XYZ file of C-alpha atoms in Angstrom:
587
model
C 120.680 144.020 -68.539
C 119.647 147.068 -70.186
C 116.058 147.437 -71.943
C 115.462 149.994 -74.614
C 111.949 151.009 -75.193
C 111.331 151.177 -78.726
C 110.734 154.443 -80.756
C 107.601 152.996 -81.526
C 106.420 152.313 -77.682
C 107.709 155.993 -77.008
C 105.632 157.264 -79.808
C 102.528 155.147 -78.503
C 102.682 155.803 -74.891
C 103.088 159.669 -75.196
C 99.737 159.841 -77.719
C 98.090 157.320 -75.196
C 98.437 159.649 -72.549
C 96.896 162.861 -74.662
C 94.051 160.567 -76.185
C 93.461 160.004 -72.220
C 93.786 164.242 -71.628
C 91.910 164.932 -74.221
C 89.131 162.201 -74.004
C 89.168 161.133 -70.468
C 85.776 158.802 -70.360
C 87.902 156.638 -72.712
C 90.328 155.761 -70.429
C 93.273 153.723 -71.647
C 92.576 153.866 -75.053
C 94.534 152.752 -78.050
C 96.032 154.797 -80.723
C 96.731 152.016 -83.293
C 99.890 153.031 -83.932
C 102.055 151.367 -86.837
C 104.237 152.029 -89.404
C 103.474 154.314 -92.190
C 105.027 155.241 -95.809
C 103.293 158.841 -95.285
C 105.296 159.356 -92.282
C 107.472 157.529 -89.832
C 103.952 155.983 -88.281
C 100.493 156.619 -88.198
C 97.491 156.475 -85.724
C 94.139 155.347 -86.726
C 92.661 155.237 -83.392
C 91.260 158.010 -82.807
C 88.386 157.454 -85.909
C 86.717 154.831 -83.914
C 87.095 156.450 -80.511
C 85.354 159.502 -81.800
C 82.276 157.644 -83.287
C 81.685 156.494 -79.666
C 81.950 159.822 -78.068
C 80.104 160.966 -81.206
C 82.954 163.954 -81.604
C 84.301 165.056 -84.877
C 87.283 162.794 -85.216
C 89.583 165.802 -87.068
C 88.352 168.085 -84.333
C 89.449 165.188 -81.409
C 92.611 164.536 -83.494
C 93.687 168.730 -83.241
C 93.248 168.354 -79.040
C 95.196 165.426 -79.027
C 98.089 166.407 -80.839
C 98.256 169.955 -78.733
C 98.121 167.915 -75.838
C 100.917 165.589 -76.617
C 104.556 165.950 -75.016
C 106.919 166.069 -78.663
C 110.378 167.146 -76.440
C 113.146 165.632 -78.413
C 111.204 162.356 -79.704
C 109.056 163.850 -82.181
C 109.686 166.163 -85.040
C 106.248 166.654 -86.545
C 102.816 165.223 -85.770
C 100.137 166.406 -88.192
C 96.154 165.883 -88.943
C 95.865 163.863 -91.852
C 92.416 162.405 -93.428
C 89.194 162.168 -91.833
C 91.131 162.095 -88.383
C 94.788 160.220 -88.700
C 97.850 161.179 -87.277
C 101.173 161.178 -89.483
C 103.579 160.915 -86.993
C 107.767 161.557 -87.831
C 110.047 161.133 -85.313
C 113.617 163.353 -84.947
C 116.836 161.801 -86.369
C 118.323 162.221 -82.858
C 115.788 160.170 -81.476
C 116.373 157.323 -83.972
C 120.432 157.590 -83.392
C 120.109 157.827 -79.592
C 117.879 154.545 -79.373
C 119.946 152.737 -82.029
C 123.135 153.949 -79.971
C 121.612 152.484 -76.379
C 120.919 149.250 -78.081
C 124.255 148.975 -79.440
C 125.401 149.183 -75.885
C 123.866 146.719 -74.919
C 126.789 144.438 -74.382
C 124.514 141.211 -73.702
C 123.736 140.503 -77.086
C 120.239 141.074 -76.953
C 120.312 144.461 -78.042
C 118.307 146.103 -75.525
C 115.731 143.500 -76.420
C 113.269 142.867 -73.125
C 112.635 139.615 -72.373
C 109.166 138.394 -71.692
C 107.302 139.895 -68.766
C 105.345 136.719 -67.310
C 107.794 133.814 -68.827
C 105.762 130.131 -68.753
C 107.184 126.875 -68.713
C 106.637 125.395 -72.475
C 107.240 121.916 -73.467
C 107.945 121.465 -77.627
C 107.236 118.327 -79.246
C 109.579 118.364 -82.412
C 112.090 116.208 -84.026
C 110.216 113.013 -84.080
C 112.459 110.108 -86.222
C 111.652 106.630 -85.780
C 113.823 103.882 -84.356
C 115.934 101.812 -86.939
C 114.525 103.674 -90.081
C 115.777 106.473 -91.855
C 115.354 109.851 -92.122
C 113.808 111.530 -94.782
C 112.566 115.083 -96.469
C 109.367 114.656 -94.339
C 111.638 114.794 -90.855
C 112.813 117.921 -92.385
C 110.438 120.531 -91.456
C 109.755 119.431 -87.696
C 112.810 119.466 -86.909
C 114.192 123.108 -88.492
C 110.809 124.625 -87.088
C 110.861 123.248 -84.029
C 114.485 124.671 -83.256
C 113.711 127.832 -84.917
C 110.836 128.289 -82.688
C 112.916 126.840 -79.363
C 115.576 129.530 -80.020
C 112.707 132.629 -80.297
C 111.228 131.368 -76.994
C 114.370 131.150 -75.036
C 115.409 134.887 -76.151
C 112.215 135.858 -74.531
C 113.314 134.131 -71.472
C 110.778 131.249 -71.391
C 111.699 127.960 -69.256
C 111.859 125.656 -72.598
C 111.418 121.945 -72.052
C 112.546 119.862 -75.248
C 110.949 116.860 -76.103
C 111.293 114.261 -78.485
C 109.097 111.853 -79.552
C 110.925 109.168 -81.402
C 108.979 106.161 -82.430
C 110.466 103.753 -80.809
C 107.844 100.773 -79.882
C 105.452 99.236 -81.488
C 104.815 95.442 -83.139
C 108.364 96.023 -85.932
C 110.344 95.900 -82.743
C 109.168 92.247 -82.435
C 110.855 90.854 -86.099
C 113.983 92.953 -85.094
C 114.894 91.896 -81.795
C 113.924 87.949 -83.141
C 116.214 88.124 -85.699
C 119.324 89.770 -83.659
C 118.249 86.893 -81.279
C 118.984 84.319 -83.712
C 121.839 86.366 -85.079
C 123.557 87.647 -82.053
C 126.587 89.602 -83.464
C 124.747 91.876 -85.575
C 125.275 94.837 -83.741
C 128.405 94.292 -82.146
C 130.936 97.326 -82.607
C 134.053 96.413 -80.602
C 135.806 98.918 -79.368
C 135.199 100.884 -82.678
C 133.409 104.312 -83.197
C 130.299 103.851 -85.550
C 129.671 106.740 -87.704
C 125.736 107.756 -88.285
C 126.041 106.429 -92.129
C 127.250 102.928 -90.482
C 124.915 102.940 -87.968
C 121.969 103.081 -90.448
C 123.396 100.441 -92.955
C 123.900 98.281 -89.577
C 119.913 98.939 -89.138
C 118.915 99.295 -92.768
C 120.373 95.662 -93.345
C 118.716 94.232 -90.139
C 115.741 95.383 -91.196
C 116.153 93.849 -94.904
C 116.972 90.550 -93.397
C 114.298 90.708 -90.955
C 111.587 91.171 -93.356
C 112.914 88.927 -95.859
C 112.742 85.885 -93.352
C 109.511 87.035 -91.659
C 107.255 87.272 -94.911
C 109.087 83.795 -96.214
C 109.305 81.900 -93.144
C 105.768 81.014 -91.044
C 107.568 79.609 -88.059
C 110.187 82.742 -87.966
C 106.431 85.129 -88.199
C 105.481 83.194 -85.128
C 108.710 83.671 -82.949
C 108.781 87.585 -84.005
C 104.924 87.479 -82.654
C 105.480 85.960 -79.522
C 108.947 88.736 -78.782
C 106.578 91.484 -79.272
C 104.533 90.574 -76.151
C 107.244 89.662 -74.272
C 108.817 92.988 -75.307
C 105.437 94.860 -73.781
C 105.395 92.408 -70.950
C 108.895 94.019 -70.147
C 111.324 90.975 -70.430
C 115.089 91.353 -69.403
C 116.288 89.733 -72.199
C 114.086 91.408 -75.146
C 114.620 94.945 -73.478
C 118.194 94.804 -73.616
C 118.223 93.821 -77.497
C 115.233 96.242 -78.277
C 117.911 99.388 -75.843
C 120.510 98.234 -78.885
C 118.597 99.447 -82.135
C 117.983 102.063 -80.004
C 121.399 102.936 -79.107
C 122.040 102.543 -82.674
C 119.593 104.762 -83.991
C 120.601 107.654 -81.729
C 124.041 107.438 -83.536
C 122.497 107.816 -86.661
C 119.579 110.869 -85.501
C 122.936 112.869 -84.030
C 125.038 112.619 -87.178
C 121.817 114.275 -88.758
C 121.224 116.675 -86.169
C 125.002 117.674 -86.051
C 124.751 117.858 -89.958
C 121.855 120.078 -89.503
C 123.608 122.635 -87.139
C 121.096 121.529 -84.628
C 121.879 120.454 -80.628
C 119.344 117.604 -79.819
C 120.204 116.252 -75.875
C 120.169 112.954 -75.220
C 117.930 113.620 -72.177
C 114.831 115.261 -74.512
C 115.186 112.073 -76.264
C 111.860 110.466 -74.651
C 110.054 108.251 -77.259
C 107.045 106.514 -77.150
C 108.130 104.058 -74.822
C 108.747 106.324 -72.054
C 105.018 106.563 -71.252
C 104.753 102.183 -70.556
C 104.283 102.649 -67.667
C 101.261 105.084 -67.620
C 99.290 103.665 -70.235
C 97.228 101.548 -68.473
C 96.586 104.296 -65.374
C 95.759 106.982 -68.276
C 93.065 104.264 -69.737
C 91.919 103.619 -66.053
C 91.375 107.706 -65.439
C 89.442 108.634 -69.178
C 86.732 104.934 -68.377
C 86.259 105.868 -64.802
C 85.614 109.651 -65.260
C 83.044 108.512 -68.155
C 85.490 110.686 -70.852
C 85.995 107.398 -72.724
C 83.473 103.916 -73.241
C 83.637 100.572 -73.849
C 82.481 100.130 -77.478
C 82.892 96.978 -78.971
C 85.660 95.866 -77.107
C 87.854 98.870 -77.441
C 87.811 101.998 -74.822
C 86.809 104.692 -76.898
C 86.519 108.452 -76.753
C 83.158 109.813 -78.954
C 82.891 113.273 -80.067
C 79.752 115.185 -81.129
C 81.449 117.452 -84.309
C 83.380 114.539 -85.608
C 82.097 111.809 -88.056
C 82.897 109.853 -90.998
C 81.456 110.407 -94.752
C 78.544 108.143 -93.549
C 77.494 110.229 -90.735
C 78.424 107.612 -87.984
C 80.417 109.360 -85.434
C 84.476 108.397 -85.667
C 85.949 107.627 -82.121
C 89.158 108.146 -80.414
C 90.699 104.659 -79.888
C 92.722 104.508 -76.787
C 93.079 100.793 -76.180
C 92.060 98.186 -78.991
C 89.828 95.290 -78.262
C 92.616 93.107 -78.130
C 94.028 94.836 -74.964
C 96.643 96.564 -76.843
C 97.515 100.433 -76.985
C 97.430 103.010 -79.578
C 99.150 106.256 -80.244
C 96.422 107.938 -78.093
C 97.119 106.442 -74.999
C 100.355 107.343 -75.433
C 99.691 111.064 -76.461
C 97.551 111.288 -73.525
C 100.149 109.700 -70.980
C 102.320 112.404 -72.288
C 100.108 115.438 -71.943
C 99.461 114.133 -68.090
C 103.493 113.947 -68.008
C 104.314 117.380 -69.076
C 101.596 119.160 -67.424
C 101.520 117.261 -64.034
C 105.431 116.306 -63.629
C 107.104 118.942 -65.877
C 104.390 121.870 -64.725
C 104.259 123.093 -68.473
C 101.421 125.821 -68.826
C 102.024 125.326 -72.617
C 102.354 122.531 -75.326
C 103.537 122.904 -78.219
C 103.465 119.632 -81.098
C 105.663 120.556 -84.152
C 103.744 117.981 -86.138
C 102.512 117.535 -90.306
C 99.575 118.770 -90.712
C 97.920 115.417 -91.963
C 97.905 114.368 -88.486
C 95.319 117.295 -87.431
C 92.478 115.454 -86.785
C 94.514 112.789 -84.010
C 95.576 116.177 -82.413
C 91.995 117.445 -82.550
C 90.575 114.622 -80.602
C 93.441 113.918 -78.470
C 93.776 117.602 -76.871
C 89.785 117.867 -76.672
C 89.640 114.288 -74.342
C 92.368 115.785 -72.396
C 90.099 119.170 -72.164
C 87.072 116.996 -70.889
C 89.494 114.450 -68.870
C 90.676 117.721 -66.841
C 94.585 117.649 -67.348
C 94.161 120.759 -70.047
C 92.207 124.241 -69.101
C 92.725 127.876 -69.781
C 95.675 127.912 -67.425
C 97.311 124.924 -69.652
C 97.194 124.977 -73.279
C 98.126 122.575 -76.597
C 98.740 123.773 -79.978
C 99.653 122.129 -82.963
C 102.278 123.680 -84.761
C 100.834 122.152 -88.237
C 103.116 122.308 -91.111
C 102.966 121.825 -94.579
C 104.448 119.033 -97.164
C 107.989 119.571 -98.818
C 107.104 120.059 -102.612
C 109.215 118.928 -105.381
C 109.332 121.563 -108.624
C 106.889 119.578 -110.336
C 104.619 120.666 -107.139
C 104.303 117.180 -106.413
C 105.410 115.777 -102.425
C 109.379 115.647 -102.880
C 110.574 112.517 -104.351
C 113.722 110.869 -106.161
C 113.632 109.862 -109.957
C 112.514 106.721 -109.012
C 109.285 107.240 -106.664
C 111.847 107.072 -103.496
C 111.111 109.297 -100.560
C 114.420 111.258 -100.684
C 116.817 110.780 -97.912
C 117.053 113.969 -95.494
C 121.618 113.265 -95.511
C 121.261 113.287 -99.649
C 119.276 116.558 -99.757
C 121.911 117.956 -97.010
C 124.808 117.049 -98.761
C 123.599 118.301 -101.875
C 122.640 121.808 -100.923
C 125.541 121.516 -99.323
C 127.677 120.718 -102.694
C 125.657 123.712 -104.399
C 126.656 126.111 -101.428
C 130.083 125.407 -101.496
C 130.322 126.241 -105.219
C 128.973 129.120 -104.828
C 131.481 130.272 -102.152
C 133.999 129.059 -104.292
C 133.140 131.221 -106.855
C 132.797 133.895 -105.247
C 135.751 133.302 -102.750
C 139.271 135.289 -102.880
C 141.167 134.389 -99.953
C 139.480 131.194 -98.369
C 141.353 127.858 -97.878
C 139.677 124.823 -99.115
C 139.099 124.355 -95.735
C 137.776 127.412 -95.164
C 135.543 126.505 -98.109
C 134.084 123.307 -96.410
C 133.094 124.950 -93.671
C 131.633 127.920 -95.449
C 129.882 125.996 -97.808
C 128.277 123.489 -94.890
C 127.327 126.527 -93.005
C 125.297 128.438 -96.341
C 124.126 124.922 -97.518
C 122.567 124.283 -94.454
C 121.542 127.745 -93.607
C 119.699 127.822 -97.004
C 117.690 124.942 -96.732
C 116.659 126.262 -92.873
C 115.706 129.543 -94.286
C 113.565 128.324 -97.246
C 111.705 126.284 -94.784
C 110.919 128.648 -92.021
C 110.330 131.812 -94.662
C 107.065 129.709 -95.662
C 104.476 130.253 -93.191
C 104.800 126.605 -91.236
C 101.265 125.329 -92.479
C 101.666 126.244 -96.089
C 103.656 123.839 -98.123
C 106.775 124.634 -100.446
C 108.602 123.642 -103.530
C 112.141 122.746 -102.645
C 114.361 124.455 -105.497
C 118.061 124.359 -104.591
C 118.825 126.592 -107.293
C 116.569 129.184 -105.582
C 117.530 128.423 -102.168
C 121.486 128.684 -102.923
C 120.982 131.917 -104.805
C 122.504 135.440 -104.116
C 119.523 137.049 -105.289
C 115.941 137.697 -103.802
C 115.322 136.122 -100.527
C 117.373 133.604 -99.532
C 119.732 132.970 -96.319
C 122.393 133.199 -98.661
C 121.535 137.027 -99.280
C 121.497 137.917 -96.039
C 124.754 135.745 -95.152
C 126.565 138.028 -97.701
C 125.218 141.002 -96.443
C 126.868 140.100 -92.521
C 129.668 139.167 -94.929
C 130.271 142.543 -96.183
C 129.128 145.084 -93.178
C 132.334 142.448 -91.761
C 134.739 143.563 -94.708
C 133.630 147.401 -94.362
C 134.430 147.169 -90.415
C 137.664 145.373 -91.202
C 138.578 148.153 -93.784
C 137.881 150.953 -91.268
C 140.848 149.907 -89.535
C 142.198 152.060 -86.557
C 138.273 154.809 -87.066
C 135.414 152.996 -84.778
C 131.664 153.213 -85.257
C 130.451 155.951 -82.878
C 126.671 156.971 -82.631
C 126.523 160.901 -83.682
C 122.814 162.155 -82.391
C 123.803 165.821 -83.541
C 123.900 164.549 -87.390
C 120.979 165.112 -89.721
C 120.252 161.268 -91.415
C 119.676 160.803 -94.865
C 116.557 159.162 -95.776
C 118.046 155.818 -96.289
C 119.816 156.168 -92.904
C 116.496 156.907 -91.161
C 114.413 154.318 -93.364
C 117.550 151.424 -92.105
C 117.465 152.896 -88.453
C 113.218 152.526 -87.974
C 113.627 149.248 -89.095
C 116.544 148.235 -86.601
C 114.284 149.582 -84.068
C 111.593 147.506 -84.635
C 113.689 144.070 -84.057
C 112.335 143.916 -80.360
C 108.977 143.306 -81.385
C 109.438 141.244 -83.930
C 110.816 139.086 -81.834
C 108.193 138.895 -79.188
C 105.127 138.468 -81.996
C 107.699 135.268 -84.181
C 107.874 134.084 -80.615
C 104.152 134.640 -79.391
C 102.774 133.122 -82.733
C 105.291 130.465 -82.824
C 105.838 132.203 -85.999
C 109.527 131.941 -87.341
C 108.538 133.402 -91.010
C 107.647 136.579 -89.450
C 111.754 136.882 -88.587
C 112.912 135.782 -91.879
C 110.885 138.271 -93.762
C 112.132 141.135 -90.639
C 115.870 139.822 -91.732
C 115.189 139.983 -95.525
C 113.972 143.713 -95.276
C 116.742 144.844 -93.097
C 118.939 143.438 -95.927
C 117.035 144.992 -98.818
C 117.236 148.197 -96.502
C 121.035 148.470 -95.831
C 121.589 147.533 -99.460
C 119.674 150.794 -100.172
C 121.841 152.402 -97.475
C 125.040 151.269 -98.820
C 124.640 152.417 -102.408
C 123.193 155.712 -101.595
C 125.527 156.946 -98.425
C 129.112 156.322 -98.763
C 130.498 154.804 -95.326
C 134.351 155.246 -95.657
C 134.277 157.731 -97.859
C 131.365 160.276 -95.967
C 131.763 163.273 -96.275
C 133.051 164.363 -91.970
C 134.870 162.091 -89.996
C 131.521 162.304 -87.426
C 129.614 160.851 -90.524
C 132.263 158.063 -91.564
C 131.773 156.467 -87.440
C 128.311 157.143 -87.673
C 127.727 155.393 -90.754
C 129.916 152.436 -89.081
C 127.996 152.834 -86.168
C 124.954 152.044 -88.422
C 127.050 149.171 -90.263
C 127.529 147.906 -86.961
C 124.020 147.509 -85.596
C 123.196 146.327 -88.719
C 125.622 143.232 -88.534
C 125.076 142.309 -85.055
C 121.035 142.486 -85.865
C 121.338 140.121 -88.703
C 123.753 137.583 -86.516
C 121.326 137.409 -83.497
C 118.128 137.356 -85.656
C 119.790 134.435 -88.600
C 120.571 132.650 -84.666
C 117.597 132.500 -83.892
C 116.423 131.137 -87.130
C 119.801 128.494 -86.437
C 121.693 129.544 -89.293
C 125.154 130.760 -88.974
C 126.685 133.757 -90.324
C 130.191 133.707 -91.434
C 132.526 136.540 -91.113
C 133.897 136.254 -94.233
C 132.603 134.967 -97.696
């Protein structure tokens, strides 16, 4: 596979190596290179290097720049300021680069992949068992992928894992009432779709609850199935594997709706730690991390107590002998770092739930299983706003149902390809319409930064205007059409060509895709491609409306402004991928 160094490493290492000429006691040093609107980039570096050699940073800045190699990379390089360097690269330079990415024929546009990959396990995607999903299981989910796709391109070993509620005292009214009821959840030979599946549940559940709060001796049955349920009987287990069964048809159909490929093996919820729960409790008393304390085993910590100053503890196991969520966050930490040798953890989880994160990653600090060579982060995100700027609910105080929102943005979309349509099918329509409904709920989501939250506007979201995946899906759209139109003349890179400053302004900014994607991917930071992709957009719509492509002025500068068209379009497909939103050829 074929790397391309970016312009903008070129650029750095060759004024690197004349800081080090010119200034040799300072070593390696930095430049501080980055992009400027005075020039193609600029270098502040050199200001704080000469205060510590206590030289005159303009006079420091003139022997750097005669020491540095331009050849055919750099056009200019000038003294600017009190000591900055306005750097502008040559046109060929930015057509040469753009051309040996676009040969690339991997599809990763000469993007390098990580050079130490890790082994990262990502907690996202966490629905419970027999309930439904709603607008809160949204953001977990879309992040979690986004982020999942970023850290594969890089060429990380991913490890997906899901964390689906599925244990706990509910399970004991459930599996008493299918007892009692024993067809309940018998299909036949029949396929189940997702939306039967969870009225199959969603009535269960009803029933259950009904008969439980009415019924004292039912209440006592549903008690006694939840211990034999954690005591691991045949017959319970075996009812309790059908709601889950059941609920796994439901959490695909949402998944597929969503564009999204969840694998039945990530699937490992809560009850795939039984079995270490009670070794994990034996490990945090014996090593003194957690202490008896009124019954329960508790872990104390010195930064963290309640508005009446008494400390507030980590409960492990309750006083009754029973676990809580932290033994079984804790079992999993020792699973993924021990058995699946991850070196990092990621938890795609609502922010609310900071402070169980907090104290559950710093006992596993002091228990030993996390260190600097293993780390956990909390990929916090924000609640899903209604217009009013209140959390997201229906007219009638309802948490809103995660299918409902889909299928409405989903209607919107496909209206607007409708409209705007001239040679789809209505079948072509559906699909369209699933693919920019879906993509523009995705994209409003991971253009927020993750721990902010955001109003959910469909109107906005399904708009052609400002920044929206719909936007950019029309600009893939028409770079699509213009190829199409070029017929039998193919985009060709021409490095003799002078570039119009449009062209040059479109071609920096295709350059700079490679590092975009290694800082979205190091910062688990999926907004940081969305507003790369948005830009691009704004910048070829510039392009296109000041250079004429078919109609240039040389046949050289009609395939070079393909070739441009071209880059463009295959930028925008792998970056919107990455983001999992799909990009439709036509529109």
């Amino acid at each position: 596979m074929a790397s391309v160094t970016s312009l903008s490493d070129s650029v750095h290492q060759r004024l690197a190596a004349a800081l080090s000429a010119a200034l040799p006691q300072a070593g390696s040093a930095d430049p501080l290179l980055r992009r400027s609107d005075r020039a193609d980039f600029q270098a502040n570096g050199i200001l704080a290097l000469a205060k510590q050699a206590k030289a005159n940073p303009r006079e420091l800045a003139t022997q750097v720049v005669a020491r540095v190699e331009s050849g055919e990379l750099l056009q200019n390089i000038e003294v600017s300021g009190p000591g900055f360097l306005n750097i502008t690269v040559s046109d060929k330079a930015i057509t040469e680069n753009l051309s040996a990415r676009y040969a690339d024929d991997t599809g990763r546009l000469g993007v390098p992949p990580a050079e130490h990959p890790g082994t990262t396990v990502i907690d996202y995607a966490q629905p419970n068992v027999a309930k439904e999903m709603h607008v809160g299981h949204l953001r977990s989910a879309v992040i979690g992928d986004a982020v999942v796709q970023l850290l594969e391109f890089t060429g990380e070993n991913v490890v997906c894992r899901h964390h689906i509620g599925d244990w706990g005292t509910q399970f004991g009214m459930l599996i008493q009432y299918l007892d009692e009821h024993p067809h309940e959840l018998d299909h036949g030979s029949a396929e189940v779709s997702g939306e039967e599946a969870m009225s199959n549940l969603d009535r269960l559940y009803k029933a259950s609850r009904k008969l439980f709060d009415s019924d004292e001796e039912f209440k006592t049955r549903a008690r006694r199935r939840v211990v034999d349920l954690q005591a691991g009987d045949e017959k319970t287990l075996a009812m309790w594997q059908k709601f889950v069964d059941e609920s796994k048809i439901y959490f695909f159909s949402v998944f597929e709706k969503l564009d999204m490929e969840i694998r039945d093996a990530d699937i490992v919820g809560e009850s795939g730690y039984n079995d270490m729960l009670a070794e994990t409790c034996r490990l945090l008393e014996e090593s003194g991390v957690a202490v008896r304390s009124e019954g329960a085993l508790c872990v104390f910590f010195d930064d963290i107590k309640g508005p009446d100053g008494k400390p507030v503890p980590l409960i492990v196991q309750k006083s009754d002998g029973g676990y809580g969520y932290a033994a079984t966050d804790l079992s999993a930490i020792r699973d993924r770092v021990f058995n699946l040798k991850a070196d990092s953890l990621i938890y795609v989880v609502d922010a609310r739930q900071s402070l169980h994160f907090k104290m559950v990653f710093e006992t596993a600090r002091k228990a030993g299983w996390l260190n600097d060579d293993v780390k956990a982060y909390q990929l916090a995100f924000g609640t899903v706003l209604g217009k009013d700027g209140k959390p997201f609910k229906t007219r009638e105080g309802e948490t809103v149902r995660l299918v409902d929102l889909l299928d409405e943005a989903i209607d919107r979309a496909s209206a607007v390809v409708r409209e705007k349509a001239q040679d789809l099918s209505e079948e072509e329509i559906a699909e369209r319409g699933a693919q920019v409904g879906v993509g523009a709920v995705k994209y409003a989501d991971l253009s927020t930064s993750a721990n902010r939250d955001y109003k959910f506007d469909l109107d906005q979201m399904v708009s052609l205007n400002g920044d929206t995946s719909v936007y950019l899906q029309y600009a893939y759209a028409r770079i699509r059409s213009i190829l199409r139109k070029a017929g039998e003349v193919r985009p060709a890179a021409h490095p003799e060509l002078e570039l119009h400053a449009a062209e040059r302004a479109l071609g920096l900014h295709l350059d700079a895709f490679a590092e975009t994607v290694t800082e979205a991917a190091r910062e688990y930071a999926p907004h940081k491609m969305t507003a790369y992709l948005y830009q691009l957009a704004s910048l070829y719509t510039t392009f296109y409306d000041k250079c004429p492509v078919l109609k240039a002025e040389t046949p050289q500068q009609v395939e070079n402004r393909l070739f441009l068209c071209d880059i463009t379009a295959r930028t925008l497909h792998r970056g919107m991928s990455l983001l999992g939103i799909r990009t439709p050829e036509r529109l």
